[in-house]
CSV table of C-alpha atoms in Angstrom, one decimal:
chain,number,residue,atom,x,y,z
X,702,LEU,CA,110.8,69.5,57.7
X,703,ALA,CA,107.5,71.1,59.0
X,704,LEU,CA,109.6,73.3,61.3
X,705,GLN,CA,111.8,74.5,58.5
X,706,ARG,CA,108.7,75.3,56.2
X,707,SER,CA,107.1,77.1,59.2
X,708,THR,CA,110.6,79.1,59.8
X,709,LEU,CA,110.7,80.0,56.1
X,710,SER,CA,107.1,81.1,55.9
X,711,ASP,CA,107.7,83.4,58.7
X,712,ILE,CA,110.8,84.7,57.2
X,713,GLU,CA,108.9,85.4,54.0
X,714,ARG,CA,106.1,87.2,55.9
X,715,ALA,CA,108.8,89.2,57.9
X,716,GLN,CA,110.7,90.3,54.8
X,717,MET,CA,107.3,91.4,53.2
X,718,ALA,CA,106.5,93.6,56.2
X,719,ALA,CA,110.1,94.9,56.3
X,720,HIS,CA,110.0,95.7,52.6
X,721,ALA,CA,106.9,98.1,53.3
X,722,GLY,CA,108.5,99.6,56.3
X,723,GLY,CA,112.0,100.1,54.9
X,724,VAL,CA,113.7,97.5,57.1
X,725,PRO,CA,116.4,95.5,55.3
X,726,ALA,CA,115.0,92.0,54.4
X,727,SER,CA,118.5,90.2,55.3
X,728,GLU,CA,118.2,91.8,58.7
X,729,VAL,CA,114.8,90.7,59.2
X,730,ALA,CA,115.6,87.0,57.9
X,731,GLU,CA,118.7,86.9,60.3
X,732,ARG,CA,116.5,88.0,63.2
X,733,SER,CA,113.6,85.4,62.5
X,734,LEU,CA,116.1,82.7,62.3
X,735,LEU,CA,117.6,83.8,65.7
X,736,ARG,CA,114.1,83.8,67.2
X,737,HIS,CA,113.4,80.3,65.9
X,738,LYS,CA,116.5,79.1,67.4
X,739,GLY,CA,115.9,80.7,70.7
X,740,LEU,CA,118.8,83.0,70.2
X,741,GLY,CA,117.0,86.2,69.9
X,742,PRO,CA,116.9,89.2,72.4
X,743,SER,CA,114.6,88.9,75.3
X,744,TYR,CA,114.6,92.3,76.4
X,745,GLY,CA,111.2,93.9,75.3
X,746,VAL,CA,109.3,93.7,72.0
X,747,GLY,CA,110.8,96.1,69.4
X,748,PRO,CA,109.3,97.7,66.5
X,749,LEU,CA,110.3,95.0,64.1
X,750,GLU,CA,108.3,92.1,65.9
X,751,ARG,CA,105.3,94.6,66.4
X,752,GLN,CA,105.5,95.4,62.6
X,753,THR,CA,105.6,91.8,61.5
X,754,SER,CA,102.6,90.9,63.7
X,755,VAL,CA,100.4,93.7,62.8
X,756,ASP,CA,98.1,91.9,60.6
X,757,VAL,CA,97.7,88.9,63.0
X,758,LYS,CA,93.9,88.8,63.9
X,759,ASP,CA,93.9,86.8,67.2
X,760,ASP,CA,92.0,87.6,70.5
X,761,THR,CA,95.3,88.7,72.3
X,762,CYS,CA,95.6,91.9,70.2
X,763,ASP,CA,93.9,93.9,72.7
X,764,ASP,CA,96.0,92.5,75.7
X,765,LEU,CA,98.6,94.7,77.6
X,766,CYS,CA,101.7,92.9,77.9
X,767,PRO,CA,100.5,89.7,76.8
X,768,SER,CA,103.5,87.6,77.8
X,769,SER,CA,104.5,87.5,81.4
X,770,GLU,CA,107.8,86.0,80.5
X,771,GLU,CA,108.9,89.2,78.4
X,772,HIS,CA,110.5,92.2,79.6
X,773,TYR,CA,108.8,95.3,78.4
X,774,PRO,CA,111.0,98.5,78.2
X,775,PHE,CA,108.1,101.0,78.5
X,776,LEU,CA,107.6,100.1,81.9
X,777,ASP,CA,111.1,101.0,83.0
X,778,LEU,CA,111.0,104.0,80.9
X,779,THR,CA,107.7,105.0,82.6
X,780,ARG,CA,109.3,104.4,85.8
X,781,LEU,CA,112.4,106.4,85.0
X,782,GLY,CA,110.3,109.4,84.0
X,783,CYS,CA,108.2,109.5,86.8
X,784,VAL,CA,110.9,109.1,89.5
X,785,PHE,CA,112.8,112.0,87.9
X,786,MET,CA,109.6,114.0,88.0
X,787,VAL,CA,108.9,113.2,91.6
X,788,ALA,CA,112.5,114.3,92.5
X,789,VAL,CA,112.2,117.6,90.5
X,790,ASP,CA,108.7,118.3,92.1
X,791,HIS,CA,110.1,117.7,95.6
X,792,GLY,CA,113.2,119.8,95.0
X,793,ALA,CA,111.6,122.7,92.9
X,794,PRO,CA,107.8,122.5,94.0
X,795,ALA,CA,107.1,125.6,91.4
X,796,PHE,CA,107.4,123.0,88.6
X,797,GLY,CA,104.3,120.9,90.0
X,798,HIS,CA,102.4,124.0,90.9
X,799,TRP,CA,102.7,125.5,87.3
X,800,ASN,CA,102.1,121.9,86.1
X,801,VAL,CA,105.1,121.8,83.9
X,802,PHE,CA,104.7,119.1,81.3
X,803,PHE,CA,101.3,118.7,82.5
X,804,ALA,CA,102.8,116.5,85.3
X,805,GLN,CA,99.8,116.6,87.6
X,806,GLY,CA,98.0,114.5,85.0
X,807,TRP,CA,100.5,111.6,84.7
X,808,VAL,CA,103.6,111.3,87.1
X,809,LEU,CA,101.6,109.6,90.1
X,810,GLN,CA,99.1,108.0,87.8
X,811,TYR,CA,101.8,106.4,85.8
X,812,LEU,CA,103.5,105.1,88.9
X,813,PHE,CA,100.4,103.3,90.0
X,814,LEU,CA,99.6,102.0,86.6
X,815,VAL,CA,103.1,100.6,86.3
X,816,CYS,CA,102.9,99.0,89.7
X,817,GLY,CA,99.6,97.3,88.9
X,818,VAL,CA,100.9,95.8,85.8
X,819,CYS,CA,104.1,94.6,87.4
X,820,PHE,CA,101.9,93.0,90.1
X,821,GLY,CA,99.8,91.4,87.8
X,822,MET,CA,102.8,89.9,86.0
X,823,SER,CA,104.5,89.1,89.2
X,824,LYS,CA,104.8,85.3,90.1
X,825,LYS,CA,106.4,85.8,93.4
X,826,PRO,CA,104.5,84.7,96.5
X,827,LEU,CA,102.9,87.5,98.4
X,828,LEU,CA,105.1,87.3,101.5
X,829,GLU,CA,108.3,87.7,99.2
X,830,TYR,CA,106.6,90.6,97.6
X,831,GLU,CA,105.7,92.4,100.8
X,832,LEU,CA,109.2,91.7,102.3
X,833,ARG,CA,110.9,93.4,99.3
X,834,LEU,CA,108.8,96.5,99.5
X,835,GLY,CA,109.2,96.5,103.4
X,836,VAL,CA,113.0,96.7,103.1
X,837,TYR,CA,112.7,99.7,100.6
X,838,ALA,CA,110.3,101.3,103.0
X,839,VAL,CA,112.5,100.9,106.0
X,840,ILE,CA,115.5,102.1,103.9
X,841,GLY,CA,113.6,105.2,102.7
X,842,VAL,CA,112.3,106.1,106.2
X,843,CYS,CA,115.9,105.8,107.9
X,844,VAL,CA,117.3,108.0,105.2
X,845,ASN,CA,114.5,110.7,105.7
X,846,TRP,CA,114.7,110.4,109.5
X,847,SER,CA,118.5,110.9,109.5
X,848,ALA,CA,117.9,114.2,107.6
X,849,TRP,CA,115.6,115.4,109.9
X,850,LEU,CA,118.0,114.5,112.9
X,851,LEU,CA,121.0,116.2,110.9
X,852,MET,CA,119.0,119.2,110.3
X,853,GLY,CA,117.9,119.6,114.0
X,854,LEU,CA,114.1,119.3,113.0
X,855,ASP,CA,111.4,118.2,115.4
X,856,TRP,CA,110.8,114.8,114.0
X,857,ARG,CA,108.8,113.5,117.1
X,858,SER,CA,105.6,115.7,116.7
X,859,ASN,CA,105.8,115.4,112.7
X,860,PHE,CA,106.5,111.9,112.0
X,861,PHE,CA,104.0,111.8,109.1
X,862,ASN,CA,106.3,114.3,107.2
X,863,VAL,CA,109.3,112.2,108.0
X,864,VAL,CA,108.0,109.4,106.1
X,865,PHE,CA,106.7,111.7,103.3
X,866,HIS,CA,107.0,110.1,99.9
X,867,ILE,CA,107.7,106.6,101.4
X,868,TRP,CA,103.9,106.3,102.2
X,869,PHE,CA,103.6,105.5,98.4
X,870,VAL,CA,105.6,102.0,99.3
X,871,PHE,CA,103.5,101.7,102.3
X,872,GLY,CA,100.4,102.2,100.2
X,873,LEU,CA,101.7,99.5,97.5
X,874,MET,CA,102.1,96.8,100.5
X,875,VAL,CA,98.4,97.5,101.6
X,876,TYR,CA,97.2,97.4,98.0
X,877,ALA,CA,99.0,94.1,97.2
X,878,VAL,CA,97.4,92.4,100.2
X,879,LEU,CA,93.8,93.7,99.1
X,880,LEU,CA,94.5,93.0,95.4
X,881,VAL,CA,95.6,89.2,95.8
X,882,PRO,CA,92.2,87.7,95.7
X,883,VAL,CA,91.4,90.4,92.9
X,884,ARG,CA,94.3,89.0,90.9
X,885,ALA,CA,93.4,85.5,91.5
X,886,PHE,CA,89.5,86.3,90.2
X,887,LEU,CA,91.2,87.9,87.2
X,888,VAL,CA,93.4,84.9,86.4
X,889,SER,CA,90.2,82.5,86.6
X,890,THR,CA,87.9,85.1,84.7
X,891,ARG,CA,90.6,85.3,81.9
X,892,ALA,CA,90.5,81.4,81.9
X,893,MET,CA,86.8,81.3,81.7
X,894,CYS,CA,86.8,83.8,78.9
X,895,ASP,CA,89.2,81.8,76.8
X,896,GLN,CA,87.4,78.4,77.5
X,897,ARG,CA,84.1,80.3,76.3
X,898,ALA,CA,85.8,81.4,73.3
X,899,ALA,CA,87.4,77.8,72.4
X,900,ALA,CA,83.8,76.5,72.9
X,901,GLY,CA,82.6,78.4,69.7
X,902,GLU,CA,81.4,81.7,71.2
X,903,ASN,CA,83.3,84.3,69.1
X,904,PRO,CA,84.5,87.0,71.2
X,905,GLU,CA,84.7,89.3,68.2
X,906,GLU,CA,80.9,89.5,67.9
X,907,ALA,CA,79.3,92.6,69.1
X,908,ASP,CA,77.6,93.0,72.2
X,909,LEU,CA,75.3,95.5,70.8
X,910,PRO,CA,72.7,95.0,67.9
X,911,GLN,CA,74.4,95.5,64.6
X,912,ASP,CA,73.2,96.7,61.1
X,913,GLU,CA,72.1,94.1,58.6
X,914,GLU,CA,74.9,95.3,56.2
X,915,GLU,CA,77.6,94.6,59.0
X,916,ARG,CA,75.9,91.2,59.8
X,917,GLY,CA,76.4,90.3,56.1
X,918,GLY,CA,72.8,89.4,55.4
X,919,ASP,CA,69.4,89.3,56.9
X,920,VAL,CA,68.8,89.1,60.8
X,921,THR,CA,66.2,86.8,61.9
X,922,VAL,CA,63.6,87.9,64.5
X,923,PRO,CA,64.7,85.4,67.2
X,924,ALA,CA,68.2,86.7,66.8
X,925,ARG,CA,67.2,90.3,67.2
X,926,ALA,CA,65.1,89.2,70.1
X,927,GLU,CA,68.0,87.4,71.7
X,928,GLN,CA,70.4,90.4,71.1
X,929,ARG,CA,67.6,92.7,72.8
X,930,ASP,CA,67.3,90.3,75.7
X,931,ALA,CA,71.0,90.1,76.2
X,932,LEU,CA,71.3,93.9,76.2
X,933,LEU,CA,68.5,94.1,78.6
X,934,HIS,CA,70.0,91.6,80.9
X,935,ALA,CA,73.4,93.4,81.0
X,936,LEU,CA,71.7,96.9,81.7
X,937,VAL,CA,69.5,95.2,84.6
X,938,VAL,CA,72.6,93.4,86.1
X,939,ILE,CA,74.9,96.3,85.9
X,940,GLY,CA,72.5,99.2,86.5
X,941,GLY,CA,70.9,97.4,89.4
X,942,GLY,CA,74.2,96.5,91.0
X,943,VAL,CA,75.5,100.1,90.8
X,944,LEU,CA,72.4,101.7,92.1
X,945,GLY,CA,72.5,99.2,95.3
X,946,ILE,CA,76.0,100.2,95.8
X,947,LEU,CA,74.9,103.7,95.8
X,948,ILE,CA,72.2,103.1,98.3
X,949,LEU,CA,74.5,101.1,100.5
X,950,PHE,CA,77.3,104.0,100.7
X,951,LYS,CA,75.0,107.0,100.9
X,952,GLU,CA,72.1,105.9,103.0
X,953,VAL,CA,72.8,102.7,104.7
X,954,MET,CA,76.2,103.6,106.1
X,955,ARG,CA,75.2,107.2,107.3
X,956,PRO,CA,74.0,106.2,111.0
X,957,LEU,CA,77.1,104.5,111.6
X,958,LEU,CA,79.3,107.4,110.8
X,959,LYS,CA,78.8,109.4,113.9
X,960,ILE,CA,80.0,106.5,116.0
X,961,ILE,CA,82.9,105.9,114.2
X,962,ALA,CA,84.0,109.8,113.8
X,963,PRO,CA,85.6,110.2,117.3
X,964,LEU,CA,87.8,107.0,116.8
X,965,VAL,CA,89.0,108.1,113.4
X,966,LEU,CA,89.9,111.8,115.0
X,967,GLN,CA,91.9,110.2,117.7
X,968,PHE,CA,94.0,108.0,115.4
X,969,VAL,CA,94.7,110.9,113.1
X,970,SER,CA,96.0,113.0,116.0
X,971,LEU,CA,98.7,110.4,116.7
X,972,LEU,CA,100.2,111.0,113.4
X,973,GLY,CA,101.1,114.5,113.9
X,974,THR,CA,100.5,118.0,112.3
X,975,GLY,CA,101.7,116.9,108.7
X,976,THR,CA,98.2,115.0,108.3
X,977,SER,CA,96.6,118.3,107.7
X,978,PHE,CA,98.6,118.8,104.5
X,979,TRP,CA,96.9,115.5,103.2
X,980,GLY,CA,93.4,116.6,104.2
X,981,LEU,CA,92.8,114.4,107.1
X,982,PRO,CA,90.5,115.6,109.8
X,983,GLN,CA,91.6,118.0,112.6
X,984,THR,CA,88.3,118.4,114.2
X,985,SER,CA,85.2,116.5,115.1
X,986,GLN,CA,83.0,118.0,112.3
X,987,GLU,CA,85.9,117.4,110.0
X,988,SER,CA,86.1,113.8,111.0
X,989,LEU,CA,82.6,113.4,110.1
X,990,VAL,CA,82.8,115.1,106.9
X,991,PHE,CA,85.8,112.9,106.2
X,992,LEU,CA,83.9,109.7,106.8
X,993,GLU,CA,81.2,110.9,104.4
X,994,GLN,CA,84.0,111.3,101.8
X,995,VAL,CA,85.5,107.9,102.5
X,996,CYS,CA,82.1,106.5,101.9
X,997,SER,CA,82.0,108.3,98.5
X,998,TYR,CA,85.5,107.1,97.4
X,999,SER,CA,84.8,103.5,98.7
X,1000,MET,CA,81.9,103.5,96.8
X,1001,VAL,CA,83.6,104.3,93.5
X,1002,THR,CA,86.2,101.5,94.4
X,1003,THR,CA,83.3,99.2,95.3
X,1004,THR,CA,81.6,99.8,92.0
X,1005,ASN,CA,85.0,99.0,90.1
X,1006,LEU,CA,85.2,95.8,91.7
X,1007,TYR,CA,81.5,94.8,90.9
X,1008,LEU,CA,82.1,95.9,87.1
X,1009,MET,CA,85.1,93.8,87.4
X,1010,PHE,CA,83.1,90.7,88.2
X,1011,THR,CA,79.9,91.3,86.1
X,1012,CYS,CA,81.0,92.7,82.8
X,1013,PRO,CA,82.9,89.5,81.6
X,1014,ARG,CA,79.8,87.6,82.3
X,1015,VAL,CA,77.2,89.8,80.7
X,1016,PHE,CA,79.5,90.8,77.6
X,1017,LYS,CA,80.9,88.6,75.0
X,1018,ARG,CA,84.0,90.7,74.9
X,1019,ARG,CA,86.1,90.7,78.1
X,1020,GLN,CA,87.9,93.7,76.8
X,1021,LEU,CA,85.0,95.9,77.5
X,1022,THR,CA,85.5,95.6,81.4
X,1023,ALA,CA,88.6,97.9,81.4
X,1024,TRP,CA,86.3,100.7,79.7
X,1025,ALA,CA,83.7,100.2,81.9
X,1026,VAL,CA,86.0,100.7,85.0
X,1027,LEU,CA,87.7,103.7,83.5
X,1028,ILE,CA,84.4,105.4,82.7
X,1029,ASN,CA,83.1,104.5,86.2
X,1030,THR,CA,86.2,105.9,87.9
X,1031,TYR,CA,86.7,109.2,85.9
X,1032,GLY,CA,83.2,109.9,85.6
X,1033,HIS,CA,82.7,110.1,89.2
X,1034,ARG,CA,85.9,112.1,89.7
X,1035,MET,CA,84.1,114.7,87.2
X,1036,LEU,CA,80.8,114.7,88.5
X,1037,TRP,CA,81.4,114.6,92.5
X,1038,TYR,CA,84.1,116.6,94.5
X,1039,ARG,CA,86.8,114.6,95.9
X,1040,SER,CA,89.3,116.2,98.5
X,1041,SER,CA,92.9,115.7,99.0
X,1042,ASP,CA,92.4,112.9,101.4
X,1043,GLU,CA,91.1,110.6,98.3
X,1044,ARG,CA,94.5,110.0,96.9
X,1045,PRO,CA,94.9,106.5,98.6
X,1046,TRP,CA,91.7,105.4,97.1
X,1047,HIS,CA,92.4,107.1,93.9
X,1048,GLY,CA,95.8,104.9,93.9
X,1049,PHE,CA,93.7,101.8,94.5
X,1050,ASP,CA,91.6,102.5,91.7
X,1051,LEU,CA,94.6,103.1,89.3
X,1052,MET,CA,96.0,99.7,90.4
X,1053,THR,CA,92.6,98.0,89.7
X,1054,ILE,CA,92.5,99.6,86.5
X,1055,ALA,CA,95.9,98.3,85.4
X,1056,LEU,CA,95.3,94.9,86.6
X,1057,THR,CA,91.9,94.7,84.7
X,1058,THR,CA,93.5,95.8,81.6
X,1059,TYR,CA,96.6,93.5,82.0
X,1060,PHE,CA,94.5,90.3,82.4
X,1061,LEU,CA,91.1,91.1,80.4
X,1062,GLY,CA,92.7,93.6,77.8
X,1063,ILE,CA,91.0,96.8,76.7
X,1064,LEU,CA,88.8,96.8,73.5
X,1065,HIS,CA,90.4,98.2,70.4
X,1066,ARG,CA,93.7,98.8,72.2
X,1067,ARG,CA,95.7,97.9,69.0
X,1068,THR,CA,93.8,100.2,66.6
X,1069,LEU,CA,93.8,103.1,69.2
X,1070,GLY,CA,97.4,102.5,70.0
X,1071,LYS,CA,98.4,102.8,66.3
X,1072,TYR,CA,96.5,106.0,65.9
X,1073,ILE,CA,97.8,107.5,69.0
X,1074,ALA,CA,101.3,106.7,68.1
X,1075,ARG,CA,100.7,108.3,64.9
X,1076,TYR,CA,99.0,111.3,65.9
X,1077,TRP,CA,100.9,111.6,69.1
X,1078,PHE,CA,100.6,115.5,68.9
X,1079,VAL,CA,96.8,115.4,69.3
X,1080,PRO,CA,96.6,114.3,72.8
X,1081,ILE,CA,99.3,117.1,73.8
X,1082,ALA,CA,97.2,119.6,72.0
X,1083,LEU,CA,93.9,118.5,73.9
X,1084,CYS,CA,95.7,118.7,77.1
X,1085,GLY,CA,97.1,122.0,76.2
X,1086,LEU,CA,93.4,123.3,75.5
X,1087,LEU,CA,92.2,121.7,78.6
X,1088,TRP,CA,94.5,123.3,81.1
X,1089,PRO,CA,93.5,126.7,81.9
X,1090,ALA,CA,96.2,129.1,80.8
X,1091,GLY,CA,98.0,130.7,83.7
X,1092,THR,CA,96.5,128.4,86.3
X,1093,TYR,CA,98.8,128.1,89.5
X,1094,GLY,CA,98.3,125.4,92.1
X,1095,ARG,CA,98.2,121.6,92.6
X,1096,LEU,CA,94.7,120.5,91.4
X,1097,ASP,CA,95.8,116.8,92.0
X,1098,GLU,CA,96.5,117.5,95.6
X,1099,THR,CA,93.6,119.9,96.3
X,1100,PRO,CA,90.8,119.3,93.8
X,1101,PRO,CA,88.7,122.3,92.8
X,1102,HIS,CA,85.1,122.6,93.8
X,1103,GLU,CA,84.2,124.4,90.6
X,1104,MET,CA,82.8,121.8,88.4
X,1105,SER,CA,84.0,122.9,85.0
X,1106,LEU,CA,87.6,123.3,86.2
X,1107,ARG,CA,87.4,119.8,87.7
X,1108,ILE,CA,86.1,118.2,84.6
X,1109,ARG,CA,89.0,119.7,82.5
X,1110,SER,CA,91.6,118.7,85.0
X,1111,THR,CA,90.1,115.1,85.3
X,1112,MET,CA,89.7,114.8,81.6
X,1113,MET,CA,93.3,115.6,81.1
X,1114,GLU,CA,94.4,112.9,83.6
X,1115,ALA,CA,92.1,110.5,81.6
X,1116,ILE,CA,93.6,111.2,78.3
X,1117,PHE,CA,97.1,110.4,79.8
X,1118,VAL,CA,95.9,107.1,81.3
X,1119,VAL,CA,94.2,105.9,78.1
X,1120,VAL,CA,97.2,107.0,76.1
X,1121,TRP,CA,99.4,105.0,78.2
X,1122,LEU,CA,97.3,101.8,78.3
X,1123,CYS,CA,96.7,102.0,74.5
X,1124,ALA,CA,100.1,103.0,73.3
X,1125,GLY,CA,102.6,103.0,76.0
X,1126,ASP,CA,104.5,100.1,74.5
X,1127,ARG,CA,104.8,101.8,71.2
X,1128,ILE,CA,106.9,104.6,72.5
X,1129,ALA,CA,109.6,102.6,73.9
X,1130,HIS,CA,112.3,100.6,72.0
X,1131,LYS,CA,114.3,97.7,73.7
X,1132,GLU,CA,117.6,99.1,72.0
X,1133,ILE,CA,117.5,101.8,74.7
X,1134,PHE,CA,118.5,99.1,77.0
X,1135,THR,CA,120.2,96.2,74.8
X,1136,GLU,CA,122.3,98.6,72.7
X,1137,ASP,CA,122.6,101.9,74.3
X,1138,LYS,CA,123.0,99.9,77.7
X,1139,MET,CA,120.8,101.9,79.9
X,1140,VAL,CA,120.0,99.3,82.3
X,1141,PHE,CA,121.9,101.0,84.8
X,1142,MET,CA,119.3,103.8,84.9
X,1143,ASN,CA,116.9,101.5,86.6
X,1144,ASP,CA,119.4,101.2,89.6
X,1145,TRP,CA,119.5,105.1,89.3
X,1146,ALA,CA,115.6,105.5,89.8
X,1147,LEU,CA,115.4,102.9,92.9
X,1148,ILE,CA,118.3,104.9,94.7
X,1149,VAL,CA,117.0,108.4,93.6
X,1150,PHE,CA,113.5,107.5,94.7
X,1151,LEU,CA,114.8,106.6,98.1
X,1152,VAL,CA,117.1,109.3,98.8
X,1153,HIS,CA,116.1,112.6,97.0
X,1154,LYS,CA,114.0,113.9,99.7
X,1155,ALA,CA,116.9,113.9,102.3
X,1156,VAL,CA,119.2,115.2,99.5
X,1157,HIS,CA,117.0,118.3,99.0
X,1158,MET,CA,116.8,118.9,102.7
X,1159,MET,CA,120.4,118.9,103.5
X,1160,LEU,CA,122.0,120.4,100.3
X,1161,PRO,CA,121.4,123.7,98.9
X,1162,SER,CA,120.8,124.2,95.1
X,1163,PRO,CA,122.5,123.2,92.9
X,1164,THR,CA,124.6,120.9,94.8
X,1165,ASN,CA,121.4,118.9,95.5
X,1166,TRP,CA,121.0,118.5,91.8
X,1167,LEU,CA,124.4,117.5,91.2
X,1168,VAL,CA,124.2,114.7,93.8
X,1169,ILE,CA,121.1,113.4,92.3
X,1170,LEU,CA,122.4,113.3,88.8
X,1171,GLY,CA,125.7,112.1,89.9
X,1172,ILE,CA,124.4,108.8,91.2
X,1173,GLY,CA,123.9,107.9,87.8
X,1174,PRO,CA,127.6,107.4,86.7
X,1175,VAL,CA,127.9,105.4,89.9
X,1176,CYS,CA,125.4,103.1,88.8
X,1177,TYR,CA,127.0,102.7,85.3
X,1178,ILE,CA,130.3,101.9,86.8
X,1179,ARG,CA,128.8,99.4,89.3
X,1180,ARG,CA,127.1,97.7,86.3
X,1181,HIS,CA,129.6,97.8,83.4
X,1182,LEU,CA,133.0,98.0,85.0
X,1183,PRO,CA,134.6,94.9,86.8
């Protein structure tokens, strides 16, 4: 009887929300009954479910992908769009140089964010995770290598370019090994925050002093002193740690760089001439400068890890951690020059941001996501104003030295990252896969990612595009025909 009353009350609430949103009440009631019986669709969280829970005020409202058992279609759609844009860029580089669709600010970034969220959700052992990525990497390298052999190109002295985009997969393998302890730490930190909330410390209380009107009454002198001491403690812990990291990488590490520089140059020379495209050093002086830049990149990454450790402990709201990591990452990218060789570190930072947001949430995500979805044209307009009209070049591969241009391009990327973290799940409907039967596009994206570079090398236009698009019907037939 209690279960029946609970079911009926849920249906009534869903019907009220449906009446406000224009969804037939009978359809809502039927779906609610199916969900209680365990017969509802398992692919994603559709707009109906989000609508019926919009007024639920719990601590999970700021979480990204709150259920690891759920399948979230926006992750698949993001991956599909990014792989398509990668294939377009490698076949027609002018699209990337003219920044069509503002692709420089989101394609590679979203791939790392998706990989970070999926790594956080994954329950597979690390060895199994690495083996699967290793299989993809071997297949991709063999396909590229075959194209070089068939085209009669000198692959021996340029093996770095033979691997080409598959370096992304190798990077993920390294990131996964490095992020395993980070993931375990975030799991324990989330449990600690949940226990702290259950013990009576309300996570919705502000970490900063509030006005008396917001407190609903007078604030006593001891309470004000406690708030002030807590804020001072947070500033000392965070600011002191960041300052210590800055001194470590800018001063303490400097004498060691001259010793390591020749070894780095010798290793880079083994990878071939293709390393110059990625900004790797070709001379002794460049090797020393490269190491100084590596220290700068590592300083940002180390600071992110430090913020991830300290923020949940000095702030009552764990969701503030993601904002701290975002501000640190993009603040450094705006203020200090970062060369093209910084991309591996930035990929790691993006996966760190994704993991932090997945496990700890991001403050006011639900509210920001609602308004981003409602005023979706505003971020696009802002990016259009930030990007200098007529600019030609890959600012993501060769960051500009000019600070104003660097700030504008970095702000554009930050906007895309925040939009995806806060409102990415609102742009995708599970019906794309459940009703439109587009699941086969996941297979298409995987195959295209592995073979598109070889197809572009061996086939002229438009034959290369016909082959890439023709993989789609083959995947559909494999999925849907016996």
